[in-house]
């Protein structure tokens, strides 16, 4: 299967190379040019288990890996590592459905892709005969760091360094990261905010490239890598088959998905599913107060020149949604020149406006809505009072968008985190906010609602702290170069 850069029709790689490289040399993202060539029959996966469905879909989209390799990787990634063999169960809540993506090892939806990515990278490196180690650098605002650590720990040939903002993540998120075991992992706090950490990591990449070091290769675990996107396509199909099995829809009926969106990776995977033939009516893009995508989908103008808000749904606090570039590529029928121009405008001027034909195609599938923090809290309470279902702050944004823009047909709301990952906001939504220890807050939510605390979060407080380093923001490059030179961590 040939993937190409979204910014250059001549930069071509196969699917294994696309995963191993992560990003194209021209700064573009690797993309399939035409989904119709896959000839994928969605009906062929409706009666399969979640893992069998994953094998089929990953095999179709990344066809340079053999069926045997894919089966093996899927088993290693998922078997016994999620709360249920369904991996991502769909449950009925009121008249709608919730697709629970948080049943993995770190209780956030990023587990679905980050369990798989390390396997794809290792196998891809073998196929390309890469013998040097890969070092993954990740800056995190909380969720990605832990999910990446959990996915990459003790994976042969790969090491991982995670930087998080000192004092900028929740107590639960910090405890998840600093207690991480594994002989190839390193976790370090940075005195500064998330942007400082991310800028520091970008500088480290540049310094490394300049240094000419070849003993290791640097790579990234964020969603610009196609290997992080493809595993997310799977659960759109399993959600559809769940609705068929529940007798809620007939095969062929179109359904809607509401997706709490940040970097546009999750919702784009839904669009891939639609391009592969899954009967999808609308994809509803739900945003918090950082509503740049709501404006874009409504008007066609993407304008990042606006105030940045820190919200109670922090994984969606983002003004430049990287994966939108892939959607523009598809909607412009693979016009890489056009995409490159939009991206250049975004970089240099801070905005771009898409042509009318692209806007029209965009609105054929995408609908958008947003809500602020106050509405998010009210929604958690409403969903709980009306249906007895407790959701996290990100999922609540999706529920709110669904209330604002109801669509024809059945609707599935993607739930991206356990409510116990953001316990302080969730407890205050339920009407209490006078406890200051996050772990006590979890216990209080448990007592109030009876919803079990996920195992990986329950034992955290008593786990030994293994990573305690804190550095200044301008020390990131030196830190990386030093770690890269150390053979044994
Ligand atoms: C990352 C994340 C999102 C946003 O997903 P994108 O793929 O970046 O759009 C939403 N909710 C939670 C809890 C997340 O961790």
XYZ file of C-alpha atoms and ligand atoms in Angstrom:
504
model
C 0.000 0.000 0.000
C 1.366 3.379 -0.968
C 1.155 6.297 1.409
C 2.097 9.775 0.344
C 2.779 13.113 1.966
C -0.236 15.421 2.254
C 2.014 18.182 0.890
C 3.738 16.431 -1.984
C 2.346 13.845 -4.422
C 5.841 12.560 -5.129
C 6.881 11.638 -1.627
C 5.786 8.000 -1.517
C 6.412 5.271 1.069
C 4.858 1.917 1.925
C 2.746 1.509 5.056
C 5.550 0.083 7.213
C 7.817 2.989 6.335
C 5.034 5.468 7.038
C 4.695 4.094 10.577
C 8.428 3.930 11.257
C 9.142 7.422 9.907
C 6.140 9.046 11.569
C 6.216 12.256 9.518
C 7.174 12.965 5.904
C 10.442 14.735 5.119
C 8.588 17.795 3.830
C 6.677 18.169 7.109
C 3.497 16.686 5.618
C 1.556 13.742 7.054
C 1.397 10.330 5.434
C -1.961 9.556 3.834
C -3.683 7.004 1.657
C -4.774 8.649 -1.553
C -7.832 6.576 -2.321
C -9.918 4.479 0.070
C -12.140 3.036 -2.649
C -9.219 0.933 -3.883
C -9.363 -1.002 -0.600
C -12.700 -2.560 -1.651
C -13.472 -3.126 2.001
C -16.793 -4.810 2.814
C -17.987 -3.635 6.244
C -20.461 -6.506 6.392
C -17.531 -8.915 6.518
C -16.590 -7.772 10.036
C -20.029 -7.494 11.634
C -19.881 -10.920 13.248
C -16.246 -10.893 14.271
C -14.769 -10.317 17.726
C -13.085 -6.974 18.450
C -9.621 -8.436 17.982
C -10.554 -10.181 14.724
C -12.047 -6.903 13.495
C -8.808 -5.127 14.405
C -6.792 -7.696 12.428
C -8.973 -7.207 9.352
C -9.043 -3.422 9.396
C -5.410 -2.909 10.317
C -4.519 -5.500 7.706
C -6.471 -3.621 5.037
C -5.003 -0.212 5.849
C -1.433 -1.358 6.534
C -1.158 -4.161 4.010
C 2.623 -4.437 3.967
C 2.309 -6.421 7.191
C 1.221 -10.026 6.598
C -1.997 -11.432 8.084
C 0.094 -13.569 10.443
C 2.148 -10.592 11.604
C -0.990 -8.562 12.179
C -2.702 -11.311 14.183
C 0.356 -11.638 16.363
C 0.658 -7.878 16.939
C -3.038 -7.435 17.716
C -2.885 -10.208 20.315
C 0.214 -8.768 21.955
C -1.341 -5.317 22.016
C -4.751 -6.167 23.397
C -5.145 -9.657 24.783
C -5.690 -9.526 28.544
C -4.662 -5.874 28.665
C -8.141 -4.335 28.523
C -10.937 -4.705 31.092
C -13.000 -6.696 28.601
C -12.360 -8.764 25.463
C -14.777 -6.440 23.707
C -11.968 -3.881 24.197
C -14.288 -0.906 23.595
C -17.838 -1.842 24.666
C -20.917 0.070 23.471
C -23.596 0.705 26.108
C -27.053 2.226 25.860
C -27.528 5.486 27.769
C -30.996 7.018 27.419
C -31.877 7.044 23.727
C -28.244 7.156 22.671
C -25.192 4.930 22.935
C -21.822 5.428 24.555
C -18.734 3.843 23.040
C -16.434 3.317 26.033
C -12.882 3.784 24.837
C -11.356 3.989 28.317
C -11.252 0.335 29.350
C -7.529 0.008 28.584
C -4.443 -0.050 30.822
C -4.391 3.711 31.608
C -8.143 4.467 31.457
C -7.876 6.885 28.505
C -8.860 6.308 24.879
C -5.274 6.781 23.728
C -4.605 3.262 25.000
C -6.383 1.826 21.947
C -3.760 3.207 19.570
C -0.743 3.354 21.869
C -1.061 -0.346 22.709
C -0.701 -1.103 19.010
C 1.810 1.507 17.794
C 4.898 0.002 19.530
C 4.188 -3.369 17.902
C 3.778 -1.792 14.473
C 7.000 0.158 14.952
C 9.047 -2.836 16.084
C 7.773 -5.067 13.300
C 8.136 -2.258 10.744
C 11.737 -1.655 11.825
C 12.502 -5.340 11.315
C 10.982 -5.299 7.836
C 13.049 -2.248 6.925
C 16.156 -3.813 8.535
C 16.631 -0.911 10.921
C 19.131 -1.987 13.529
C 19.699 1.112 15.624
C 17.471 1.831 18.627
C 14.556 4.214 18.366
C 14.088 6.793 21.109
C 10.568 8.156 21.400
C 10.276 11.716 22.695
C 6.904 12.809 24.023
C 5.688 16.010 25.630
C 2.405 15.456 27.398
C -0.327 17.464 29.028
C -1.292 14.313 30.932
C -2.950 11.456 29.050
C -0.615 10.718 26.140
C 2.442 10.363 28.390
C 1.087 7.548 30.485
C -0.577 5.731 27.592
C 2.697 5.893 25.621
C 4.743 4.669 28.613
C 2.372 1.778 29.104
C 2.550 0.889 25.412
C 6.312 1.197 24.972
C 7.723 -0.077 28.275
C 10.027 -3.062 27.808
C 9.542 -3.097 24.023
C 12.787 -4.256 22.468
C 14.766 -1.766 20.384
C 12.748 1.203 21.605
C 13.274 3.647 24.467
C 10.933 6.408 25.565
C 11.337 9.757 27.326
C 8.246 11.626 28.542
C 8.311 15.288 29.584
C 5.405 16.734 31.543
C 4.857 20.251 32.936
C 5.833 20.407 36.622
C 2.634 21.177 38.540
C 0.653 21.190 35.287
C -0.943 17.733 35.431
C -3.429 16.293 37.899
C -2.187 14.338 40.939
C -3.637 11.176 39.410
C -1.916 11.770 36.066
C 1.414 12.524 37.768
C 1.196 9.420 39.951
C 0.456 7.338 36.846
C 3.635 8.525 35.154
C 6.176 8.705 38.002
C 5.391 5.157 39.125
C 5.982 3.708 35.625
C 8.104 0.568 35.622
C 10.298 -0.631 32.740
C 13.973 -0.698 31.843
C 13.588 1.553 28.777
C 11.502 4.402 30.200
C 12.379 7.851 31.484
C 9.943 10.425 32.906
C 10.971 13.981 33.653
C 9.129 17.083 34.887
C 9.846 20.407 33.200
C 9.578 23.732 35.027
C 7.138 25.429 32.697
C 3.799 24.760 31.009
C 2.858 22.214 28.334
C 3.862 24.535 25.480
C 7.313 24.935 27.041
C 7.687 21.161 27.195
C 6.481 20.746 23.612
C 8.755 23.505 22.307
C 11.661 21.957 24.225
C 11.003 18.596 22.577
C 10.832 20.169 19.109
C 14.163 21.911 19.785
C 15.668 18.611 20.919
C 14.576 16.995 17.615
C 16.242 19.809 15.668
C 19.454 19.659 17.736
C 19.598 15.906 17.295
C 19.216 16.185 13.517
C 22.050 18.737 13.431
C 24.312 16.555 15.575
C 24.461 13.882 12.892
C 24.196 11.086 15.476
C 23.180 7.805 13.837
C 23.464 5.348 16.712
C 19.783 5.923 17.491
C 16.776 7.268 15.656
C 14.335 9.720 17.262
C 10.600 9.349 16.752
C 7.317 10.618 18.117
C 4.271 8.883 19.587
C 1.696 11.551 18.840
C -1.151 11.322 16.395
C 0.676 12.684 13.368
C 1.871 9.071 13.029
C -0.519 7.096 10.801
C 0.165 4.086 13.065
C -1.678 5.884 15.823
C -4.653 6.712 13.658
C -5.365 3.381 12.012
C -6.085 1.397 15.227
C -8.781 3.970 16.017
C -10.730 3.143 12.862
C -11.549 -0.261 14.341
C -13.950 0.830 17.080
C -16.248 2.669 14.671
C -16.903 -0.725 13.068
C -17.295 -2.574 16.385
C -19.737 0.101 17.622
C -21.784 -0.374 14.459
C -21.855 -4.138 14.858
C -22.855 -3.742 18.524
C -25.908 -1.708 17.484
C -26.811 -4.388 14.941
C -26.421 -7.121 17.571
C -28.552 -5.186 20.078
C -31.288 -5.023 17.438
C -31.151 -1.206 17.462
C -30.392 -0.901 13.742
C -30.605 -2.995 10.595
C -27.500 -3.642 8.536
C -27.174 -0.677 6.174
C -28.824 1.914 8.453
C -26.720 5.030 8.838
C -25.642 6.127 12.314
C -24.006 9.238 13.802
C -20.926 9.568 15.991
C -20.218 12.437 18.389
C -16.499 12.849 19.044
C -14.842 15.009 21.733
C -12.072 16.496 19.644
C -8.620 17.998 20.156
C -6.001 17.111 17.574
C -8.680 15.747 15.191
C -7.223 12.224 15.246
C -10.158 10.372 16.749
C -12.839 11.947 14.557
C -10.681 11.566 11.435
C -10.529 7.829 12.118
C -14.347 7.942 11.945
C -14.098 9.574 8.540
C -11.719 6.826 7.402
C -14.364 4.302 8.501
C -16.955 6.135 6.421
C -14.578 6.201 3.429
C -14.152 2.443 3.847
C -17.903 2.015 3.450
C -19.295 2.020 7.002
C -22.832 3.527 6.885
C -22.156 6.816 8.689
C -24.542 9.754 8.535
C -22.904 12.612 10.480
C -19.723 12.995 12.498
C -20.336 15.600 15.169
C -17.172 17.421 16.199
C -17.469 18.457 19.858
C -15.152 21.144 21.246
C -14.695 22.977 24.531
C -14.145 26.754 24.819
C -11.201 26.346 22.423
C -13.722 26.244 19.598
C -11.521 26.814 16.562
C -12.949 23.671 14.899
C -16.571 24.696 15.489
C -15.874 27.927 13.616
C -13.987 26.119 10.865
C -16.687 23.558 10.195
C -19.370 26.253 10.246
C -17.592 28.839 8.052
C -14.583 27.258 6.317
C -12.234 29.746 8.016
C -9.567 28.201 10.248
C -8.203 30.951 12.467
C -5.870 30.150 15.341
C -5.385 33.835 16.237
C -7.486 33.689 19.368
C -7.233 33.379 23.132
C -6.188 29.975 24.480
C -8.364 28.712 27.344
C -7.276 26.242 30.009
C -10.380 24.144 30.601
C -11.544 21.189 32.690
C -11.293 19.030 29.533
C -7.533 19.657 29.101
C -6.893 16.971 26.467
C -8.978 19.082 24.078
C -7.221 22.385 24.822
C -5.637 22.844 21.438
C -5.725 25.510 18.750
C -3.831 23.772 15.949
C -5.443 20.420 15.162
C -2.716 18.621 13.221
C -4.827 15.879 11.687
C -7.166 18.297 9.973
C -4.453 18.422 7.309
C -5.286 14.838 6.377
C -8.974 15.661 6.009
C -8.171 18.634 3.754
C -6.108 16.306 1.607
C -9.033 13.900 1.210
C -11.627 16.635 0.642
C -9.487 18.294 -2.029
C -9.202 14.951 -3.876
C -5.532 14.677 -3.061
C -4.513 18.184 -4.104
C -1.222 18.277 -2.167
C -0.302 21.678 -3.534
C -3.485 23.187 -2.165
C -2.945 21.553 1.229
C 0.643 22.813 1.362
C -0.614 26.347 0.696
C -3.214 26.156 3.485
C -0.599 24.885 5.926
C 1.833 27.600 4.920
C -0.866 30.229 5.501
C -1.674 28.755 8.894
C 1.983 28.859 9.849
C 2.761 32.310 8.543
C -0.508 34.231 8.847
C -2.303 32.194 11.503
C -5.327 31.347 9.337
C -6.582 29.909 6.048
C -9.948 29.728 4.321
C -10.882 26.673 2.307
C -12.516 26.873 -1.118
C -16.312 26.573 -1.421
C -16.200 23.056 -2.859
C -14.140 21.826 0.102
C -16.488 23.519 2.576
C -19.481 21.900 0.898
C -17.941 18.436 1.091
C -16.873 19.051 4.689
C -20.410 19.897 5.722
C -21.843 16.830 3.985
C -20.414 14.777 6.865
C -19.256 17.067 9.662
C -21.380 19.009 12.131
C -19.853 20.999 14.995
C -20.814 22.336 18.411
C -18.991 23.453 21.552
C -19.615 24.147 25.226
C -17.807 25.944 28.056
C -16.750 24.552 31.455
C -19.949 25.531 33.229
C -22.042 23.694 30.629
C -19.664 20.726 30.812
C -20.255 20.373 34.568
C -24.017 20.781 34.140
C -23.967 18.075 31.489
C -22.149 15.582 33.752
C -24.873 16.175 36.339
C -27.712 15.957 33.809
C -26.453 12.721 32.242
C -26.007 11.240 35.715
C -29.410 12.371 37.013
C -31.300 11.361 33.854
C -29.611 8.028 33.162
C -27.442 7.063 36.152
C -24.399 7.178 33.866
C -21.260 8.913 35.122
C -19.027 10.418 32.434
C -15.768 12.360 32.443
C -15.336 16.003 31.410
C -14.341 15.239 27.796
C -17.228 12.851 27.231
C -19.541 15.476 28.747
C -18.515 17.929 26.023
C -19.650 15.331 23.482
C -22.969 14.797 25.288
C -23.482 18.574 25.276
C -22.780 18.780 21.534
C -25.308 16.009 20.962
C -27.959 17.954 22.911
C -27.169 21.059 20.839
C -27.134 19.368 17.414
C -29.299 16.242 17.480
C -29.170 14.247 14.218
C -31.486 11.861 12.443
C -30.908 8.181 13.240
C -29.106 6.474 16.120
C -26.188 8.274 17.688
C -23.044 6.934 19.351
C -21.125 9.192 21.748
C -17.434 8.414 22.038
C -16.292 8.339 25.668
C -12.588 9.092 25.862
C -11.671 8.855 29.551
C -12.767 7.296 32.820
C -14.470 9.827 35.147
C -11.788 8.862 37.688
C -9.078 10.464 35.562
C -10.602 13.892 36.211
C -12.110 13.289 39.638
C -12.045 16.836 41.047
C -14.179 18.281 38.245
C -16.479 15.254 38.228
C -17.122 15.446 41.990
C -17.827 19.171 41.790
C -20.313 18.469 38.985
C -22.087 16.144 41.399
C -22.337 19.035 43.860
C -19.353 18.536 46.188
C -16.020 20.279 46.042
C -14.574 20.467 49.513
C -11.993 17.662 49.379
C -8.442 18.582 48.405
C -6.710 15.169 48.043
C -7.485 13.732 44.614
C -7.294 10.165 45.840
C -9.885 10.922 48.563
C -11.991 12.536 45.836
C -11.963 9.227 43.938
C -13.134 7.400 47.051
C -15.919 9.939 47.519
C -17.147 9.521 43.925
C -17.088 5.779 44.418
C -19.178 6.107 47.584
C -21.658 8.475 45.932
C -22.166 6.641 42.647
C -21.054 3.057 43.144
C -19.047 3.234 39.883
C -15.935 1.079 40.434
C -12.518 2.757 40.352
C -10.423 1.237 37.520
C -7.772 -1.099 38.905
C -4.847 0.812 37.427
C -5.944 3.982 39.221
C -7.018 2.438 42.513
C -3.602 1.254 43.673
C -1.651 4.283 42.499
C -1.252 6.166 45.732
C 0.774 3.422 47.355
C 3.013 2.578 44.375
C 6.701 3.541 44.691
C 7.830 6.698 42.869
C 10.508 5.708 40.334
C 11.011 8.997 38.485
C 11.660 12.234 40.326
C 13.801 14.334 38.007
C 12.831 17.967 37.412
C 14.652 20.183 34.902
C 14.494 23.752 33.628
C 12.729 24.191 30.291
C 15.961 25.165 28.504
C 17.677 21.962 29.669
C 15.539 19.570 27.592
C 17.968 19.279 24.668
C 20.957 18.575 26.931
C 18.899 16.054 28.839
C 17.907 14.229 25.647
C 21.451 14.195 24.243
C 22.757 12.785 27.521
C 20.132 10.033 27.639
C 20.687 9.173 23.983
C 24.392 8.612 24.711
C 23.679 6.285 27.646
C 23.522 2.719 26.485
C 21.810 1.360 29.576
C 19.107 3.375 31.357
C -6.590 13.022 23.331
C -7.944 13.110 23.949
C -9.033 13.658 23.241
C -8.904 14.275 21.866
O -8.625 13.341 20.853
P -8.020 13.825 19.435
O -7.726 12.599 18.699
O -6.774 14.607 19.806
O -9.028 14.690 18.791
C -10.271 13.669 23.863
N -10.431 13.184 25.115
C -9.416 12.661 25.823
C -9.658 12.169 27.205
C -8.128 12.590 25.266
O -7.124 12.071 25.992
